[in-house]
Amino acid sequence: MAPTTLSALWHLDTPKRVSGYFRSPSREPLKLQNFIENHFLDYEHTSEWIDSFAPRSGKLLAKVPRSPANVVEYAVNVASRAFPAWSHTTAEYRSEILLRIASIMEQKKELFVLWENSDHGKPVFRARVEVERSIEQFRYFANYILENDSAVHLNKDLGASTLTYEHRVPVGIYAIVTSWNMPLYLLASKIAPCLAFGCTGVAKPSELASVTAFLFSEVLRRAELPPGVMNIVLGDGAGTGSTLVSSPLIQGVSFTGGVKAGIQIREKTAPDIHKQLFLEIKGSCPTVVFGDANMDVAAATAASAVFENSGQLCLSGSRIYVHRSVYEVFLPRLIRYIHLNYGVHIGLGPVISPEYYAKIRSYLVEASEQPANIKFETGDVPAEVPQDGFWIHPTILRGVRTHGPVEREIFGPVATVYQFDREEEVIRLCNDNPNGMGAVILTDDMARMSRVGKHLDASVVWADCWLGRDLGAGLTDLRATGSGQEGGTRGRDMFTRLRAVHVPSY
């Protein structure tokens, strides 16, 4: 059987098998398929393909369907037909399906780990964390929906006495559009609650990293999810994604991605006022180092916040603010930690694509051409033409202006470092950037942790730690550019509508 088929790919689940596949002289690019109504569409339904490259080598890895409008419409119609039956299933039945999905993913965990590493380029240890977290999403919501989440109120008003039951109903058919930076995790974080709360949907992962979404389709099939309940179509955002979110049958959109794409979705869906929109926008987050922090711990935490996933996280701490009293102590320790722990092929993966490589490089060229006050503490301007993968050395810049594109728009292994003097000043600097979603506060003063944390425009704040997060705590995009929600009751609120039923009380 050809190595481009799903059956062959499904068994490439050990390092030896994967490396053997890549060494094979007869290897051809993977040809991915759309998954609609629990079937993989034949190649004859695809007339255009998108080239997807392996970030670690720069070589062509996969051919991704550029799904046309008729394929997208087919998937949406299938999800629409599946909705009435699925929305009336019991929570127990849906919980069983979610646990089945989690079990199959657990069995094939290394398959997903190795292909996240190959398709996205992230280190294996990072890929394993994200795959395990993806599995946890399905188990979490499988348990969540079995809890009694209804409420009853006794009302006495205008001479009448009633009981009010709060009853939640599924929104309907959802468009799920995810970014490339955490391919499997972002998909799981939206599909799990979508299924849990009785919605059906069509998901479109990023065309830059679609392999694990393709493999996840097989998990849904093997878990015997009823046909049409969740469909996965592949393609670009401008064509496939735009057609999907614009469909009049789509009643909700859950999106993770960039500002421009989020704005385009709002514009495309403006006439459909009934649609629920949840737009989680990628950005850069601040790390604040106060003078009383343990400098070694602060350096390690700040470096991790910058360079995990090659800085390609919505919660990456790419802006580092250091109290002036410890700036000259902190910076050498940060640089030393980076040299020991983050380098090309050592702790750091490549960036996702040649386009993103060129974009990041252009910002670094701009920084290098600025006046002499901008300094590369680590890293440099990468080669114009990448060789053997899309690798950019971990880069720390000082002297960068706070309102420029280098500070606000780089989504990669680059951080800017600044000094501050007062709490009020650093809070203003952090909040002045509209692209932040989270924040890291490094201090030994617990009162300061609380005080500063309450004033930062961030949906999640870490104090003396980073990235560990309770799924039940959820995540809400507080910034003007986004309206995303996920986790716990926020996931419930995204995929259900609240209905109040009043009955007489005697």
Short mmCIF file of C-alpha atoms in Angstrom, two decimals:
data_model
loop_
_atom_site.label_atom_id
_atom_site.label_comp_id
_atom_site.label_asym_id
_atom_site.label_seq_id
_atom_site.Cartn_x
_atom_site.Cartn_y
_atom_site.Cartn_z
CA MET A 1 0.00 0.00 0.00
CA ALA A 2 1.40 3.40 -0.95
CA PRO A 3 2.90 5.45 1.90
CA THR A 4 0.57 8.34 1.04
CA THR A 5 -2.53 6.43 2.18
CA LEU A 6 -4.06 6.77 5.64
CA SER A 7 -3.57 3.08 6.43
CA ALA A 8 0.20 3.40 6.00
CA LEU A 9 0.45 6.71 7.83
CA TRP A 10 -1.56 5.34 10.76
CA HIS A 11 1.23 2.85 11.51
CA LEU A 12 4.11 5.34 11.37
CA ASP A 13 4.02 5.68 15.15
CA THR A 14 7.60 5.04 16.28
CA PRO A 15 10.74 7.14 15.66
CA LYS A 16 12.26 4.27 13.67
CA ARG A 17 9.24 3.95 11.38
CA VAL A 18 8.95 7.69 10.84
CA SER A 19 12.67 8.13 10.09
CA GLY A 20 12.50 5.13 7.75
CA TYR A 21 9.62 6.77 5.91
CA PHE A 22 11.56 10.02 5.47
CA ARG A 23 14.70 8.18 4.32
CA SER A 24 12.84 6.18 1.69
CA PRO A 25 14.04 7.18 -1.81
CA SER A 26 10.57 6.44 -3.19
CA ARG A 27 8.80 8.71 -0.71
CA GLU A 28 6.21 11.00 -2.21
CA PRO A 29 4.40 13.86 -0.47
CA LEU A 30 1.45 12.83 1.67
CA LYS A 31 -1.85 13.51 -0.06
CA LEU A 32 -4.37 14.44 2.59
CA GLN A 33 -8.13 13.99 2.27
CA ASN A 34 -11.24 15.72 3.53
CA PHE A 35 -13.35 13.89 6.11
CA ILE A 36 -17.10 14.29 5.60
CA GLU A 37 -19.92 12.11 6.95
CA ASN A 38 -17.36 9.66 8.40
CA HIS A 39 -15.75 9.07 5.01
CA PHE A 40 -12.56 10.31 3.40
CA LEU A 41 -13.27 11.98 0.08
CA ASP A 42 -11.55 10.55 -2.97
CA TYR A 43 -8.81 12.60 -4.61
CA GLU A 44 -11.00 13.17 -7.66
CA HIS A 45 -12.94 15.74 -5.63
CA THR A 46 -9.81 17.90 -5.34
CA SER A 47 -8.60 19.88 -8.34
CA GLU A 48 -6.21 22.21 -6.51
CA TRP A 49 -3.57 21.42 -3.91
CA ILE A 50 -1.56 23.46 -1.39
CA ASP A 51 2.08 22.57 -0.75
CA SER A 52 2.90 22.09 2.94
CA PHE A 53 6.57 21.94 3.90
CA ALA A 54 8.35 20.14 6.75
CA PRO A 55 9.78 23.01 8.84
CA ARG A 56 12.79 21.00 10.02
CA SER A 57 14.04 20.19 6.53
CA GLY A 58 12.30 22.69 4.29
CA LYS A 59 11.23 19.84 2.01
CA LEU A 60 7.74 19.25 0.68
CA LEU A 61 5.86 17.10 3.18
CA ALA A 62 2.21 17.08 2.17
CA LYS A 63 -0.27 18.12 -0.48
CA VAL A 64 -3.30 19.67 1.20
CA PRO A 65 -6.64 19.93 -0.66
CA ARG A 66 -7.74 23.45 -1.47
CA SER A 67 -11.36 22.54 -0.84
CA PRO A 68 -13.74 24.36 -3.20
CA ALA A 69 -17.10 25.85 -2.27
CA ASN A 70 -19.11 22.78 -3.29
CA VAL A 71 -17.11 20.54 -0.92
CA VAL A 72 -17.52 23.02 1.95
CA GLU A 73 -21.26 23.29 1.27
CA TYR A 74 -21.53 19.50 1.23
CA ALA A 75 -19.84 19.29 4.65
CA VAL A 76 -22.07 22.01 6.13
CA ASN A 77 -25.22 20.34 4.78
CA VAL A 78 -24.12 17.03 6.27
CA ALA A 79 -23.54 18.67 9.68
CA SER A 80 -26.94 20.36 9.42
CA ARG A 81 -28.71 17.08 8.76
CA ALA A 82 -26.88 15.43 11.67
CA PHE A 83 -27.73 18.16 14.17
CA PRO A 84 -31.35 17.27 15.13
CA ALA A 85 -30.48 13.73 16.19
CA TRP A 86 -27.15 14.58 17.84
CA SER A 87 -28.58 17.53 19.78
CA HIS A 88 -31.17 15.23 21.37
CA THR A 89 -28.72 12.55 22.49
CA THR A 90 -28.19 12.13 26.21
CA ALA A 91 -25.22 13.58 28.04
CA GLU A 92 -24.29 10.01 29.00
CA TYR A 93 -24.10 8.97 25.36
CA ARG A 94 -22.04 11.99 24.32
CA SER A 95 -19.74 11.45 27.30
CA GLU A 96 -19.18 7.86 26.21
CA ILE A 97 -18.23 9.04 22.71
CA LEU A 98 -15.79 11.60 24.09
CA LEU A 99 -14.12 9.02 26.31
CA ARG A 100 -13.86 6.69 23.33
CA ILE A 101 -12.12 9.42 21.35
CA ALA A 102 -9.72 10.03 24.25
CA SER A 103 -8.97 6.31 24.55
CA ILE A 104 -8.07 5.94 20.88
CA MET A 105 -5.91 9.06 21.02
CA GLU A 106 -4.16 7.65 24.08
CA GLN A 107 -3.44 4.41 22.23
CA LYS A 108 -1.98 6.34 19.28
CA LYS A 109 -0.35 9.08 21.35
CA GLU A 110 3.12 8.57 19.89
CA LEU A 111 1.69 8.74 16.38
CA PHE A 112 0.36 12.23 17.08
CA VAL A 113 3.54 13.27 18.91
CA LEU A 114 5.82 12.27 16.05
CA TRP A 115 3.69 13.88 13.37
CA GLU A 116 3.29 17.11 15.31
CA ASN A 117 7.10 17.08 15.42
CA SER A 118 7.37 16.37 11.67
CA ASP A 119 4.54 18.54 10.37
CA HIS A 120 4.87 21.54 12.70
CA GLY A 121 8.54 21.21 13.65
CA LYS A 122 8.09 21.53 17.41
CA PRO A 123 10.43 19.45 19.61
CA VAL A 124 9.15 16.03 20.64
CA PHE A 125 8.90 16.98 24.34
CA ARG A 126 6.74 19.98 23.44
CA ALA A 127 4.60 17.92 21.07
CA ARG A 128 4.01 15.32 23.78
CA VAL A 129 2.72 17.96 26.22
CA GLU A 130 0.25 19.26 23.64
CA VAL A 131 -0.98 15.80 22.62
CA GLU A 132 -1.54 14.82 26.25
CA ARG A 133 -3.39 18.08 26.82
CA SER A 134 -5.53 17.37 23.74
CA ILE A 135 -6.54 14.00 25.15
CA GLU A 136 -7.33 15.66 28.47
CA GLN A 137 -9.76 18.02 26.73
CA PHE A 138 -12.04 15.14 25.72
CA ARG A 139 -11.89 13.52 29.16
CA TYR A 140 -12.56 16.84 30.87
CA PHE A 141 -15.71 17.60 28.90
CA ALA A 142 -16.85 13.98 29.08
CA ASN A 143 -17.01 14.41 32.85
CA TYR A 144 -18.21 18.01 32.80
CA ILE A 145 -21.48 17.28 30.98
CA LEU A 146 -22.42 14.58 33.48
CA GLU A 147 -22.54 17.14 36.27
CA ASN A 148 -25.88 18.73 37.13
CA ASP A 149 -25.53 22.19 35.65
CA SER A 150 -29.15 23.33 35.76
CA ALA A 151 -30.59 25.92 38.11
CA VAL A 152 -34.08 26.44 39.55
CA HIS A 153 -35.35 29.72 41.00
CA LEU A 154 -38.51 30.52 42.91
CA ASN A 155 -39.95 33.87 41.82
CA LYS A 156 -42.69 35.98 43.42
CA ASP A 157 -43.53 38.98 41.29
CA LEU A 158 -46.67 40.88 40.30
CA GLY A 159 -48.81 38.63 42.45
CA ALA A 160 -47.71 35.45 40.62
CA SER A 161 -45.52 32.68 41.96
CA THR A 162 -43.40 30.73 39.45
CA LEU A 163 -40.52 28.33 39.29
CA THR A 164 -37.90 29.18 36.66
CA TYR A 165 -35.81 26.40 35.19
CA GLU A 166 -32.61 27.35 33.36
CA HIS A 167 -32.35 25.02 30.42
CA ARG A 168 -29.44 24.99 27.96
CA VAL A 169 -29.84 24.05 24.30
CA PRO A 170 -27.11 23.54 21.68
CA VAL A 171 -26.43 26.52 19.42
CA GLY A 172 -26.43 24.45 16.23
CA ILE A 173 -23.85 23.96 13.48
CA TYR A 174 -20.42 25.41 14.21
CA ALA A 175 -17.55 26.45 11.97
CA ILE A 176 -14.29 25.69 13.77
CA VAL A 177 -11.24 27.40 12.27
CA THR A 178 -7.87 26.86 13.95
CA SER A 179 -4.35 28.19 13.66
CA TRP A 180 -1.14 26.31 12.88
CA ASN A 181 0.83 26.99 16.07
CA MET A 182 -0.74 24.16 18.13
CA PRO A 183 -2.47 22.13 15.42
CA LEU A 184 -3.92 19.23 17.40
CA TYR A 185 -4.48 21.01 20.70
CA LEU A 186 -6.43 23.92 19.23
CA LEU A 187 -8.58 21.51 17.25
CA ALA A 188 -9.28 19.38 20.33
CA SER A 189 -10.00 22.39 22.56
CA LYS A 190 -12.88 23.38 20.27
CA ILE A 191 -14.16 20.04 19.00
CA ALA A 192 -14.41 18.50 22.49
CA PRO A 193 -16.91 21.07 23.89
CA CYS A 194 -18.69 21.32 20.55
CA LEU A 195 -19.52 17.62 20.68
CA ALA A 196 -20.05 17.60 24.44
CA PHE A 197 -22.80 20.21 24.37
CA GLY A 198 -24.68 18.74 21.43
CA CYS A 199 -23.50 20.86 18.50
CA THR A 200 -22.33 19.54 15.15
CA GLY A 201 -19.68 21.16 13.06
CA VAL A 202 -17.19 21.54 10.26
CA ALA A 203 -13.58 22.14 11.26
CA LYS A 204 -10.90 23.69 9.07
CA PRO A 205 -7.35 23.41 10.42
CA SER A 206 -4.53 25.53 9.04
CA GLU A 207 -3.19 24.50 5.65
CA LEU A 208 0.34 24.94 7.08
CA ALA A 209 -0.04 22.00 9.50
CA SER A 210 -2.90 19.64 8.63
CA VAL A 211 -1.41 16.17 9.09
CA THR A 212 -2.54 15.58 12.68
CA ALA A 213 -6.02 16.90 11.83
CA PHE A 214 -6.12 14.32 9.05
CA LEU A 215 -5.08 11.61 11.53
CA PHE A 216 -7.63 12.87 14.06
CA SER A 217 -10.35 12.32 11.45
CA GLU A 218 -9.55 8.61 11.64
CA VAL A 219 -9.94 8.77 15.44
CA LEU A 220 -13.47 10.13 14.98
CA ARG A 221 -14.26 7.35 12.52
CA ARG A 222 -12.91 4.62 14.79
CA ALA A 223 -14.76 6.09 17.78
CA GLU A 224 -18.00 5.59 15.79
CA LEU A 225 -19.08 9.19 16.08
CA PRO A 226 -22.40 9.31 14.20
CA PRO A 227 -21.89 10.30 10.54
CA GLY A 228 -21.89 14.02 9.87
CA VAL A 229 -21.60 15.16 13.48
CA MET A 230 -18.03 16.44 12.98
CA ASN A 231 -16.46 16.95 9.58
CA ILE A 232 -12.96 18.17 8.74
CA VAL A 233 -12.28 20.03 5.51
CA LEU A 234 -8.84 21.19 4.47
CA GLY A 235 -7.85 24.31 2.62
CA ASP A 236 -6.78 27.93 2.87
CA GLY A 237 -8.39 30.67 4.90
CA ALA A 238 -9.20 33.06 2.08
CA GLY A 239 -11.07 30.43 0.08
CA THR A 240 -12.14 27.41 2.09
CA GLY A 241 -12.35 29.17 5.46
CA SER A 242 -14.23 32.17 4.08
CA THR A 243 -16.80 29.94 2.39
CA LEU A 244 -17.26 27.97 5.60
CA VAL A 245 -17.89 30.87 7.99
CA SER A 246 -20.14 32.61 5.45
CA SER A 247 -22.52 29.68 5.04
CA PRO A 248 -26.07 30.65 6.08
CA LEU A 249 -26.42 27.27 7.82
CA ILE A 250 -23.52 28.01 10.18
CA GLN A 251 -24.83 29.33 13.51
CA GLY A 252 -21.57 29.78 15.37
CA VAL A 253 -17.90 30.42 14.57
CA SER A 254 -15.02 29.52 16.85
CA PHE A 255 -11.75 30.89 15.47
CA THR A 256 -8.11 31.07 16.56
CA GLY A 257 -5.72 33.07 14.42
CA GLY A 258 -4.42 36.49 13.46
CA VAL A 259 -6.02 39.92 13.72
CA LYS A 260 -6.54 40.37 9.97
CA ALA A 261 -8.30 37.04 9.59
CA GLY A 262 -10.47 37.80 12.62
CA ILE A 263 -11.52 41.12 11.13
CA GLN A 264 -12.32 39.43 7.82
CA ILE A 265 -14.55 36.92 9.60
CA ARG A 266 -16.43 39.74 11.33
CA GLU A 267 -16.91 41.49 8.00
CA LYS A 268 -18.00 38.30 6.22
CA THR A 269 -20.54 37.40 8.88
CA ALA A 270 -21.86 40.91 9.62
CA PRO A 271 -25.16 40.35 7.71
CA ASP A 272 -25.78 37.10 9.66
CA ILE A 273 -26.57 38.77 12.95
CA HIS A 274 -27.74 35.48 14.47
CA LYS A 275 -24.26 33.94 14.32
CA GLN A 276 -22.27 33.63 17.50
CA LEU A 277 -18.65 34.68 16.99
CA PHE A 278 -15.78 33.68 19.25
CA LEU A 279 -12.51 35.05 17.89
CA GLU A 280 -9.30 34.22 19.75
CA ILE A 281 -6.55 36.47 18.43
CA LYS A 282 -2.85 35.64 18.44
CA GLY A 283 -0.60 38.15 20.15
CA SER A 284 2.41 38.81 22.34
CA CYS A 285 2.38 38.86 26.13
CA PRO A 286 4.43 40.68 28.76
CA THR A 287 6.79 39.20 31.33
CA VAL A 288 7.46 41.54 34.26
CA VAL A 289 10.58 41.03 36.40
CA PHE A 290 10.58 42.91 39.72
CA GLY A 291 13.66 43.62 41.78
CA ASP A 292 12.86 41.12 44.53
CA ALA A 293 12.55 38.11 42.23
CA ASN A 294 15.00 35.22 42.31
CA MET A 295 17.09 36.14 39.27
CA ASP A 296 17.97 32.58 38.25
CA VAL A 297 14.35 31.44 38.44
CA ALA A 298 13.20 34.60 36.68
CA ALA A 299 15.68 34.08 33.84
CA ALA A 300 14.56 30.47 33.33
CA THR A 301 10.86 31.38 33.43
CA ALA A 302 11.25 34.36 31.11
CA ALA A 303 13.27 32.32 28.60
CA SER A 304 10.70 29.53 28.60
CA ALA A 305 7.90 32.02 28.07
CA VAL A 306 9.71 33.40 25.02
CA PHE A 307 11.10 30.33 23.31
CA GLU A 308 8.76 27.42 24.01
CA ASN A 309 7.19 26.38 20.70
CA SER A 310 9.72 28.76 19.07
CA GLY A 311 7.74 31.71 20.36
CA GLN A 312 4.74 30.61 18.33
CA LEU A 313 2.19 30.68 21.16
CA CYS A 314 -0.63 33.13 21.85
CA LEU A 315 0.71 33.24 25.41
CA SER A 316 4.41 33.69 24.58
CA GLY A 317 6.10 36.27 26.79
CA SER A 318 7.83 38.11 23.97
CA ARG A 319 7.97 41.47 25.80
CA ILE A 320 10.19 41.44 28.91
CA TYR A 321 10.03 44.38 31.33
CA VAL A 322 12.78 44.38 33.97
CA HIS A 323 13.03 46.69 36.98
CA ARG A 324 15.94 49.06 36.50
CA SER A 325 17.55 48.00 39.79
CA VAL A 326 18.17 44.44 38.56
CA TYR A 327 18.36 44.94 34.79
CA GLU A 328 22.14 44.50 34.54
CA VAL A 329 21.97 41.43 36.80
CA PHE A 330 19.01 39.79 35.08
CA LEU A 331 20.04 40.22 31.44
CA PRO A 332 23.34 38.24 31.58
CA ARG A 333 21.55 35.40 33.39
CA LEU A 334 18.81 35.37 30.78
CA ILE A 335 21.40 35.23 27.98
CA ARG A 336 23.34 32.46 29.73
CA TYR A 337 20.18 30.39 30.20
CA ILE A 338 19.26 30.80 26.54
CA HIS A 339 22.71 29.69 25.37
CA LEU A 340 22.48 26.57 27.54
CA ASN A 341 18.89 25.58 26.76
CA TYR A 342 17.64 27.08 23.51
CA GLY A 343 19.49 26.71 20.26
CA VAL A 344 18.87 25.43 16.76
CA HIS A 345 18.01 21.72 17.12
CA ILE A 346 18.49 22.04 20.91
CA GLY A 347 15.28 22.92 22.73
CA LEU A 348 14.16 25.17 19.89
CA GLY A 349 12.25 24.18 16.79
CA PRO A 350 12.03 26.00 13.46
CA VAL A 351 9.30 28.45 12.50
CA ILE A 352 6.35 27.07 10.58
CA SER A 353 6.86 28.07 6.94
CA PRO A 354 9.03 29.95 4.44
CA GLU A 355 6.53 32.82 4.51
CA TYR A 356 6.77 33.22 8.29
CA TYR A 357 10.55 32.87 8.12
CA ALA A 358 10.68 35.74 5.60
CA LYS A 359 8.29 37.85 7.68
CA ILE A 360 10.29 37.47 10.90
CA ARG A 361 13.52 38.07 9.00
CA SER A 362 12.15 41.32 7.56
CA TYR A 363 11.49 42.63 11.08
CA LEU A 364 14.99 41.66 12.21
CA VAL A 365 16.47 43.39 9.16
CA GLU A 366 14.48 46.49 10.10
CA ALA A 367 15.81 46.30 13.67
CA SER A 368 19.40 45.90 12.45
CA GLU A 369 19.08 49.01 10.28
CA GLN A 370 17.81 51.20 13.12
CA PRO A 371 20.07 53.58 15.07
CA ALA A 372 22.81 52.09 17.21
CA ASN A 373 20.69 51.99 20.38
CA ILE A 374 19.06 48.74 19.15
CA LYS A 375 21.27 45.82 20.10
CA PHE A 376 21.08 42.08 19.40
CA GLU A 377 21.89 40.55 22.81
CA THR A 378 21.46 37.10 21.27
CA GLY A 379 20.69 35.98 17.74
CA ASP A 380 21.19 37.77 14.42
CA VAL A 381 19.54 38.38 11.07
CA PRO A 382 19.00 34.94 9.46
CA ALA A 383 20.04 34.15 5.90
CA GLU A 384 17.77 35.49 3.19
CA VAL A 385 17.21 32.01 1.79
CA PRO A 386 16.71 29.37 4.50
CA GLN A 387 18.86 26.25 4.28
CA ASP A 388 17.72 22.83 5.53
CA GLY A 389 14.64 24.14 7.33
CA PHE A 390 13.18 27.36 8.63
CA TRP A 391 15.51 27.92 11.57
CA ILE A 392 15.88 31.27 13.34
CA HIS A 393 18.28 31.59 16.26
CA PRO A 394 16.77 32.67 19.61
CA THR A 395 16.94 36.44 19.57
CA ILE A 396 16.85 39.04 22.36
CA LEU A 397 16.70 42.71 21.37
CA ARG A 398 17.16 45.78 23.55
CA GLY A 399 16.50 49.39 22.64
CA VAL A 400 13.44 48.65 20.49
CA ARG A 401 10.70 51.28 20.53
CA THR A 402 7.55 50.12 22.29
CA HIS A 403 5.05 50.91 19.53
CA GLY A 404 6.88 49.41 16.57
CA PRO A 405 6.17 46.25 14.55
CA VAL A 406 9.19 44.44 16.01
CA GLU A 407 7.60 44.63 19.45
CA ARG A 408 3.99 44.08 18.39
CA GLU A 409 3.92 41.79 15.37
CA ILE A 410 6.69 39.19 15.57
CA PHE A 411 5.30 35.72 16.26
CA GLY A 412 8.48 33.69 16.64
CA PRO A 413 11.65 33.16 18.70
CA VAL A 414 12.30 36.88 19.26
CA ALA A 415 11.89 38.96 22.42
CA THR A 416 12.37 42.63 23.27
CA VAL A 417 13.70 43.74 26.69
CA TYR A 418 12.87 47.03 28.45
CA GLN A 419 13.55 48.72 31.78
CA PHE A 420 10.97 50.22 34.12
CA ASP A 421 10.99 52.05 37.46
CA ARG A 422 7.49 51.94 38.97
CA GLU A 423 4.56 49.53 39.11
CA GLU A 424 2.21 52.04 37.55
CA GLU A 425 4.63 52.54 34.68
CA VAL A 426 5.00 48.85 33.84
CA ILE A 427 1.25 48.24 34.12
CA ARG A 428 0.70 51.04 31.59
CA LEU A 429 3.36 49.61 29.26
CA CYS A 430 1.86 46.13 29.43
CA ASN A 431 -1.68 47.33 28.81
CA ASP A 432 -0.66 49.75 26.06
CA ASN A 433 -0.02 46.84 23.67
CA PRO A 434 -3.37 45.60 22.30
CA ASN A 435 -2.06 42.17 21.35
CA GLY A 436 -1.61 40.63 24.80
CA MET A 437 -3.70 37.73 26.08
CA GLY A 438 -1.73 36.62 29.13
CA ALA A 439 0.99 37.98 31.43
CA VAL A 440 3.77 36.71 33.69
CA ILE A 441 4.68 38.44 36.97
CA LEU A 442 8.00 37.45 38.55
CA THR A 443 8.28 38.61 42.17
CA ASP A 444 8.52 37.14 45.66
CA ASP A 445 5.96 39.64 46.98
CA MET A 446 2.54 37.95 47.01
CA ALA A 447 0.75 41.24 47.62
CA ARG A 448 2.38 42.62 44.49
CA MET A 449 1.40 39.51 42.53
CA SER A 450 -2.22 40.14 43.40
CA ARG A 451 -2.10 43.92 43.02
CA VAL A 452 -0.40 43.98 39.63
CA GLY A 453 -2.30 40.94 38.35
CA LYS A 454 -5.64 42.67 38.96
CA HIS A 455 -4.62 45.67 36.86
CA LEU A 456 -3.27 43.85 33.80
CA ASP A 457 -5.53 43.46 30.77
CA ALA A 458 -4.89 39.74 30.55
CA SER A 459 -7.28 36.82 30.69
CA VAL A 460 -4.72 34.60 32.39
CA VAL A 461 -1.91 35.77 34.68
CA TRP A 462 0.92 33.64 36.02
CA ALA A 463 2.94 34.63 39.07
CA ASP A 464 6.39 33.01 39.41
CA CYS A 465 5.38 30.33 36.91
CA TRP A 466 4.20 30.04 33.31
CA LEU A 467 1.82 28.09 31.08
CA GLY A 468 0.39 25.62 33.62
CA ARG A 469 -3.38 26.11 33.43
CA ASP A 470 -6.50 24.49 34.85
CA LEU A 471 -8.89 23.57 32.05
CA GLY A 472 -11.83 24.51 34.24
CA ALA A 473 -10.50 28.03 34.78
CA GLY A 474 -11.04 28.74 31.11
CA LEU A 475 -9.67 31.49 28.94
CA THR A 476 -11.41 34.68 27.81
CA ASP A 477 -9.89 37.15 25.36
CA LEU A 478 -10.29 40.51 27.10
CA ARG A 479 -8.73 42.66 24.41
CA ALA A 480 -10.66 44.73 21.89
CA THR A 481 -9.38 42.60 19.00
CA GLY A 482 -10.78 39.34 20.28
CA SER A 483 -13.82 37.70 21.79
CA GLY A 484 -12.55 34.16 22.27
CA GLN A 485 -13.59 31.83 25.07
CA GLU A 486 -12.62 28.33 26.05
CA GLY A 487 -12.65 25.91 28.95
CA GLY A 488 -15.20 24.94 31.58
CA THR A 489 -18.31 27.11 31.77
CA ARG A 490 -16.91 29.35 29.02
CA GLY A 491 -16.94 26.41 26.64
CA ARG A 492 -20.50 25.66 27.71
CA ASP A 493 -21.49 29.28 27.08
CA MET A 494 -19.94 29.17 23.62
CA PHE A 495 -21.81 26.11 22.37
CA THR A 496 -25.18 26.50 24.15
CA ARG A 497 -27.95 29.05 24.52
CA LEU A 498 -29.69 29.63 27.83
CA ARG A 499 -33.46 29.16 27.88
CA ALA A 500 -35.56 30.11 30.88
CA VAL A 501 -38.71 27.99 31.36
CA HIS A 502 -41.34 29.34 33.79
CA VAL A 503 -43.98 27.09 35.41
CA PRO A 504 -46.53 27.86 38.13
CA SER A 505 -45.41 27.36 41.70
CA TYR A 506 -48.06 26.12 44.15
#
